[in-house]
mmCIF file of C-alpha atoms in Angstrom:
data_model
loop_
_atom_site.group_PDB
_atom_site.id
_atom_site.type_symbol
_atom_site.label_atom_id
_atom_site.label_comp_id
_atom_site.label_asym_id
_atom_site.label_seq_id
_atom_site.Cartn_x
_atom_site.Cartn_y
_atom_site.Cartn_z
ATOM 1 C CA MET A 1 6.467 -45.195 -9.554
ATOM 2 C CA THR A 2 4.413 -42.314 -10.951
ATOM 3 C CA ASN A 3 5.958 -39.162 -12.387
ATOM 4 C CA GLU A 4 3.424 -36.444 -11.655
ATOM 5 C CA ALA A 5 3.862 -32.990 -13.116
ATOM 6 C CA ALA A 6 4.779 -30.276 -10.614
ATOM 7 C CA VAL A 7 1.984 -27.897 -9.623
ATOM 8 C CA PRO A 8 2.621 -24.513 -11.282
ATOM 9 C CA ILE A 9 3.476 -21.518 -9.096
ATOM 10 C CA LYS A 10 0.485 -19.160 -9.036
ATOM 11 C CA VAL A 11 1.525 -15.570 -9.736
ATOM 12 C CA LEU A 12 -0.564 -12.410 -9.328
ATOM 13 C CA ILE A 13 0.602 -9.170 -10.973
ATOM 14 C CA ILE A 14 -0.358 -5.810 -9.429
ATOM 15 C CA ASP A 15 0.749 -2.833 -11.535
ATOM 16 C CA ASP A 16 -1.173 0.261 -12.618
ATOM 17 C CA HIS A 17 0.558 0.394 -16.013
ATOM 18 C CA PRO A 18 -1.373 -2.040 -18.259
ATOM 19 C CA MET A 19 1.366 -2.304 -20.902
ATOM 20 C CA VAL A 20 3.988 -3.163 -18.285
ATOM 21 C CA ALA A 21 1.733 -5.679 -16.539
ATOM 22 C CA GLU A 22 0.693 -7.336 -19.802
ATOM 23 C CA GLY A 23 4.315 -7.547 -20.923
ATOM 24 C CA ILE A 24 5.314 -9.252 -17.663
ATOM 25 C CA GLN A 25 2.347 -11.609 -17.923
ATOM 26 C CA SER A 26 3.331 -12.583 -21.453
ATOM 27 C CA ILE A 27 6.876 -13.318 -20.258
ATOM 28 C CA LEU A 28 5.767 -15.402 -17.288
ATOM 29 C CA GLU A 29 3.244 -17.416 -19.289
ATOM 30 C CA SER A 30 6.113 -18.741 -21.408
ATOM 31 C CA TYR A 31 7.223 -20.834 -18.415
ATOM 32 C CA GLU A 32 5.370 -24.106 -17.940
ATOM 33 C CA ASP A 33 5.848 -24.085 -14.159
ATOM 34 C CA LEU A 34 4.245 -20.636 -13.724
ATOM 35 C CA HIS A 35 0.560 -19.766 -13.901
ATOM 36 C CA VAL A 36 -0.550 -16.115 -13.913
ATOM 37 C CA VAL A 37 -3.829 -16.096 -11.950
ATOM 38 C CA GLY A 38 -4.545 -12.402 -12.333
ATOM 39 C CA ASN A 39 -3.381 -9.031 -13.574
ATOM 40 C CA CYS A 40 -4.676 -6.100 -11.499
ATOM 41 C CA ASN A 41 -4.258 -2.397 -12.175
ATOM 42 C CA ALA A 42 -5.233 -1.433 -8.598
ATOM 43 C CA ALA A 43 -4.071 -2.902 -5.292
ATOM 44 C CA GLN A 44 -7.529 -2.671 -3.722
ATOM 45 C CA ASP A 45 -9.032 -4.810 -6.475
ATOM 46 C CA ALA A 46 -6.400 -7.464 -5.850
ATOM 47 C CA ILE A 47 -7.019 -7.454 -2.092
ATOM 48 C CA ASP A 48 -10.790 -7.643 -2.536
ATOM 49 C CA ASN A 49 -10.357 -10.789 -4.637
ATOM 50 C CA LEU A 50 -7.317 -12.250 -2.903
ATOM 51 C CA ASP A 51 -8.929 -15.546 -1.916
ATOM 52 C CA ALA A 52 -10.232 -16.070 -5.433
ATOM 53 C CA TYR A 53 -6.800 -15.464 -6.962
ATOM 54 C CA ASP A 54 -5.099 -17.608 -4.284
ATOM 55 C CA PRO A 55 -1.574 -16.530 -5.342
ATOM 56 C CA ASP A 56 1.700 -18.066 -4.215
ATOM 57 C CA VAL A 57 3.694 -15.024 -5.344
ATOM 58 C CA ILE A 58 2.620 -11.432 -5.974
ATOM 59 C CA LEU A 59 4.617 -9.126 -8.229
ATOM 60 C CA MET A 60 3.879 -5.773 -6.583
ATOM 61 C CA ASP A 61 4.432 -2.308 -8.014
ATOM 62 C CA LEU A 62 5.165 0.363 -5.376
ATOM 63 C CA ASN A 63 3.739 3.627 -6.676
ATOM 64 C CA MET A 64 0.082 3.260 -7.637
ATOM 65 C CA PRO A 65 -2.934 5.572 -7.389
ATOM 66 C CA GLY A 66 -5.093 4.938 -4.327
ATOM 67 C CA MET A 67 -3.493 2.227 -2.231
ATOM 68 C CA GLY A 68 0.276 2.010 -2.670
ATOM 69 C CA GLY A 69 2.333 -1.146 -2.839
ATOM 70 C CA LEU A 70 3.726 -0.906 0.705
ATOM 71 C CA THR A 71 0.296 -0.706 2.339
ATOM 72 C CA ALA A 72 -0.992 -3.436 0.035
ATOM 73 C CA THR A 73 1.945 -5.666 1.007
ATOM 74 C CA GLU A 74 1.125 -5.374 4.710
ATOM 75 C CA ILE A 75 -2.579 -6.057 4.181
ATOM 76 C CA VAL A 76 -1.898 -9.068 1.952
ATOM 77 C CA LEU A 77 0.452 -10.556 4.543
ATOM 78 C CA GLU A 78 -2.094 -9.988 7.317
ATOM 79 C CA LYS A 79 -4.741 -11.842 5.332
ATOM 80 C CA ARG A 80 -2.473 -14.510 3.821
ATOM 81 C CA PRO A 81 0.863 -14.710 5.694
ATOM 82 C CA GLY A 82 2.272 -17.399 3.415
ATOM 83 C CA THR A 83 2.135 -15.231 0.296
ATOM 84 C CA ARG A 84 5.502 -14.189 -1.130
ATOM 85 C CA ILE A 85 5.664 -10.533 -2.147
ATOM 86 C CA LEU A 86 8.174 -9.632 -4.837
ATOM 87 C CA VAL A 87 8.392 -5.882 -5.448
ATOM 88 C CA LEU A 88 8.841 -4.940 -9.098
ATOM 89 C CA SER A 89 9.882 -1.294 -9.297
ATOM 90 C CA MET A 90 11.789 1.237 -11.388
ATOM 91 C CA HIS A 91 13.281 2.808 -8.232
ATOM 92 C CA ASP A 92 16.714 1.567 -7.176
ATOM 93 C CA SER A 93 17.333 3.787 -4.125
ATOM 94 C CA ALA A 94 18.249 2.248 -0.782
ATOM 95 C CA GLU A 95 15.274 4.004 0.839
ATOM 96 C CA TYR A 96 12.766 2.276 -1.444
ATOM 97 C CA ILE A 97 14.433 -1.100 -1.009
ATOM 98 C CA ALA A 98 14.617 -0.812 2.789
ATOM 99 C CA SER A 99 10.959 0.236 2.997
ATOM 100 C CA ALA A 100 9.801 -2.658 0.832
ATOM 101 C CA LEU A 101 11.736 -5.247 2.832
ATOM 102 C CA SER A 102 10.688 -3.789 6.192
ATOM 103 C CA HIS A 103 7.041 -4.001 5.112
ATOM 104 C CA GLY A 104 7.394 -7.729 4.486
ATOM 105 C CA ALA A 105 8.466 -8.085 0.841
ATOM 106 C CA MET A 106 10.784 -11.044 0.253
ATOM 107 C CA GLY A 107 12.375 -9.646 -2.862
ATOM 108 C CA TYR A 108 13.033 -6.500 -4.871
ATOM 109 C CA ILE A 109 13.749 -6.395 -8.580
ATOM 110 C CA LEU A 110 13.883 -3.565 -11.090
ATOM 111 C CA LYS A 111 11.501 -3.444 -14.027
ATOM 112 C CA ASP A 112 14.341 -3.419 -16.554
ATOM 113 C CA VAL A 113 15.898 -6.716 -15.435
ATOM 114 C CA PRO A 114 16.275 -9.541 -17.970
ATOM 115 C CA THR A 115 13.363 -11.943 -18.352
ATOM 116 C CA ASP A 116 15.265 -14.832 -16.788
ATOM 117 C CA GLU A 117 15.907 -12.809 -13.638
ATOM 118 C CA ILE A 118 12.188 -12.340 -12.948
ATOM 119 C CA LYS A 119 11.801 -16.116 -13.088
ATOM 120 C CA GLU A 120 14.887 -16.564 -10.913
ATOM 121 C CA ALA A 121 13.455 -14.148 -8.335
ATOM 122 C CA ILE A 122 10.118 -15.981 -8.223
ATOM 123 C CA ASP A 123 11.866 -19.323 -7.711
ATOM 124 C CA ALA A 124 14.042 -17.827 -4.956
ATOM 125 C CA VAL A 125 11.201 -16.362 -2.884
ATOM 126 C CA MET A 126 9.177 -19.551 -3.323
ATOM 127 C CA ALA A 127 12.145 -21.378 -1.777
ATOM 128 C CA GLY A 128 11.986 -19.000 1.195
ATOM 129 C CA GLN A 129 15.006 -16.940 0.167
ATOM 130 C CA ARG A 130 15.236 -13.156 -0.003
ATOM 131 C CA TYR A 131 16.070 -11.911 -3.486
ATOM 132 C CA LEU A 132 17.580 -8.591 -4.546
ATOM 133 C CA CYS A 133 18.428 -8.048 -8.193
ATOM 134 C CA THR A 134 21.900 -6.856 -9.148
ATOM 135 C CA GLY A 135 20.885 -3.192 -9.338
ATOM 136 C CA ALA A 136 19.255 -3.367 -5.909
ATOM 137 C CA SER A 137 21.992 -5.218 -4.017
ATOM 138 C CA GLY A 138 25.495 -4.440 -2.797
ATOM 139 C CA SER A 139 25.773 -0.935 -1.374
ATOM 140 C CA LEU A 140 22.014 -0.399 -1.781
ATOM 141 C CA GLU A 141 21.110 -3.307 0.489
ATOM 142 C CA PRO A 142 19.781 -1.937 3.816
ATOM 143 C CA LYS A 143 21.335 -2.919 7.115
ATOM 144 C CA GLU A 144 19.366 -5.434 9.145
ATOM 145 C CA ASP A 145 19.422 -3.159 12.217
ATOM 146 C CA ASP A 146 17.895 -0.259 10.289
ATOM 147 C CA MET A 147 15.141 -2.459 8.906
ATOM 148 C CA ARG A 148 14.343 -4.068 12.232
ATOM 149 C CA GLU A 149 13.841 -0.860 14.217
ATOM 150 C CA ALA A 150 11.669 1.149 11.822
ATOM 151 C CA LEU A 151 7.907 1.147 12.357
ATOM 152 C CA THR A 152 6.055 0.141 9.215
ATOM 153 C CA GLY A 153 3.177 2.230 7.907
ATOM 154 C CA ARG A 154 0.702 -0.330 9.214
ATOM 155 C CA GLU A 155 2.288 -0.250 12.662
ATOM 156 C CA GLN A 156 2.059 3.548 12.663
ATOM 157 C CA THR A 157 -1.646 3.299 11.812
ATOM 158 C CA ILE A 158 -2.210 0.870 14.680
ATOM 159 C CA LEU A 159 -0.131 3.038 17.024
ATOM 160 C CA LEU A 160 -2.461 5.939 16.225
ATOM 161 C CA GLN A 161 -5.515 3.809 16.996
ATOM 162 C CA LEU A 162 -4.047 2.578 20.291
ATOM 163 C CA ALA A 163 -2.921 6.074 21.288
ATOM 164 C CA GLN A 164 -6.526 7.233 20.866
ATOM 165 C CA GLY A 165 -7.463 4.807 23.622
ATOM 166 C CA LYS A 166 -8.997 2.075 21.482
ATOM 167 C CA SER A 167 -8.899 -1.536 22.628
ATOM 168 C CA ASN A 168 -7.411 -4.317 20.510
ATOM 169 C CA LYS A 169 -10.931 -5.380 19.547
ATOM 170 C CA GLU A 170 -11.911 -1.848 18.507
ATOM 171 C CA VAL A 171 -8.746 -1.516 16.408
ATOM 172 C CA ALA A 172 -9.437 -4.881 14.777
ATOM 173 C CA ILE A 173 -12.953 -3.771 13.811
ATOM 174 C CA ALA A 174 -11.758 -0.383 12.534
ATOM 175 C CA LEU A 175 -9.062 -1.901 10.313
ATOM 176 C CA ASP A 176 -10.946 -5.100 9.394
ATOM 177 C CA ILE A 177 -8.262 -7.416 10.759
ATOM 178 C CA SER A 178 -8.230 -10.036 13.502
ATOM 179 C CA VAL A 179 -7.671 -9.254 17.184
ATOM 180 C CA ARG A 180 -4.687 -11.607 17.104
ATOM 181 C CA THR A 181 -3.139 -9.557 14.289
ATOM 182 C CA VAL A 182 -3.590 -6.377 16.334
ATOM 183 C CA GLU A 183 -1.979 -8.052 19.344
ATOM 184 C CA THR A 184 0.988 -9.098 17.220
ATOM 185 C CA HIS A 185 1.424 -5.575 15.853
ATOM 186 C CA ARG A 186 1.093 -4.140 19.351
ATOM 187 C CA LYS A 187 3.874 -6.396 20.670
ATOM 188 C CA ASN A 188 6.115 -5.486 17.744
ATOM 189 C CA ILE A 189 5.482 -1.768 18.241
ATOM 190 C CA LYS A 190 6.329 -1.978 21.953
ATOM 191 C CA ARG A 191 9.450 -4.000 21.202
ATOM 192 C CA LYS A 192 10.687 -1.629 18.499
ATOM 193 C CA LEU A 193 10.033 1.492 20.588
ATOM 194 C CA GLY A 194 11.174 -0.028 23.870
ATOM 195 C CA ILE A 195 7.838 0.897 25.487
ATOM 196 C CA SER A 196 6.000 -1.430 27.837
ATOM 197 C CA SER A 197 2.712 0.387 28.563
ATOM 198 C CA THR A 198 -0.218 1.849 26.633
ATOM 199 C CA ALA A 199 0.354 5.180 28.398
ATOM 200 C CA GLY A 200 3.905 5.095 27.069
ATOM 201 C CA LEU A 201 2.636 4.524 23.541
ATOM 202 C CA THR A 202 0.279 7.499 23.886
ATOM 203 C CA ARG A 203 3.098 9.699 25.162
ATOM 204 C CA TYR A 204 5.311 8.612 22.257
ATOM 205 C CA ALA A 205 2.510 9.353 19.785
ATOM 206 C CA MET A 206 2.084 12.860 21.222
ATOM 207 C CA GLU A 207 5.798 13.640 21.235
ATOM 208 C CA HIS A 208 6.288 12.450 17.648
ATOM 209 C CA GLY A 209 3.228 14.114 16.141
ATOM 210 C CA VAL A 210 1.288 10.900 15.502
ATOM 211 C CA LEU A 211 -1.850 12.402 17.064
ATOM 212 C CA GLN A 212 -1.438 15.754 15.328
ATOM 213 C CA GLY A 213 -4.536 16.774 13.435
ATOM 214 C CA THR A 214 -6.715 13.994 14.875
ATOM 215 C CA GLY A 215 -8.548 16.210 17.341
ATOM 216 C CA VAL A 216 -7.487 13.949 20.208
ATOM 217 C CA ASN A 217 -6.564 15.670 23.441
ATOM 218 C CA VAL A 218 -4.584 13.560 25.837
#
């Protein structure tokens, strides 16, 4: 009977503060079962090289110049649905936590948590469990109903495209995603809004200002 060593969990760090990111990397590299595959200061750089990094878990900062962590989370999960996103933030408000989880993050921890808790969070999300650190749980934990009904930023973007009369294929080309992904988003949008037709989506977009400033007359 052979006793093979476990394959290390591949971790990618995305944070625009080099000192913070390097500190986290140094901490994680002290664990034999973790392997830091990259340390990116910009979300776009990470997404452009996502296949090369091939991460199991991404530690994602929220507020970054250019592409923010919420948008990056949605794009990562569209490209690689099996990736676990663990938000690492200094914000402990319920609004931030709810937004992160509704965009697909599996965990939320604060940047000032003890070293062991970062490792604990990584292990938890790798096991398919949602993880909220002590400072982000309890009364700050969002209600499931609130999270389920809110449109994510990505869904709002796709709603805008659909409301402009674009087909699923045209939306897929515009956003560089697959037609199947657009179809999935479209179904989720209709379900969340309780709308069954494209005309209904357009009407909703008009009434809620989604088309405002686009130059589209409907």
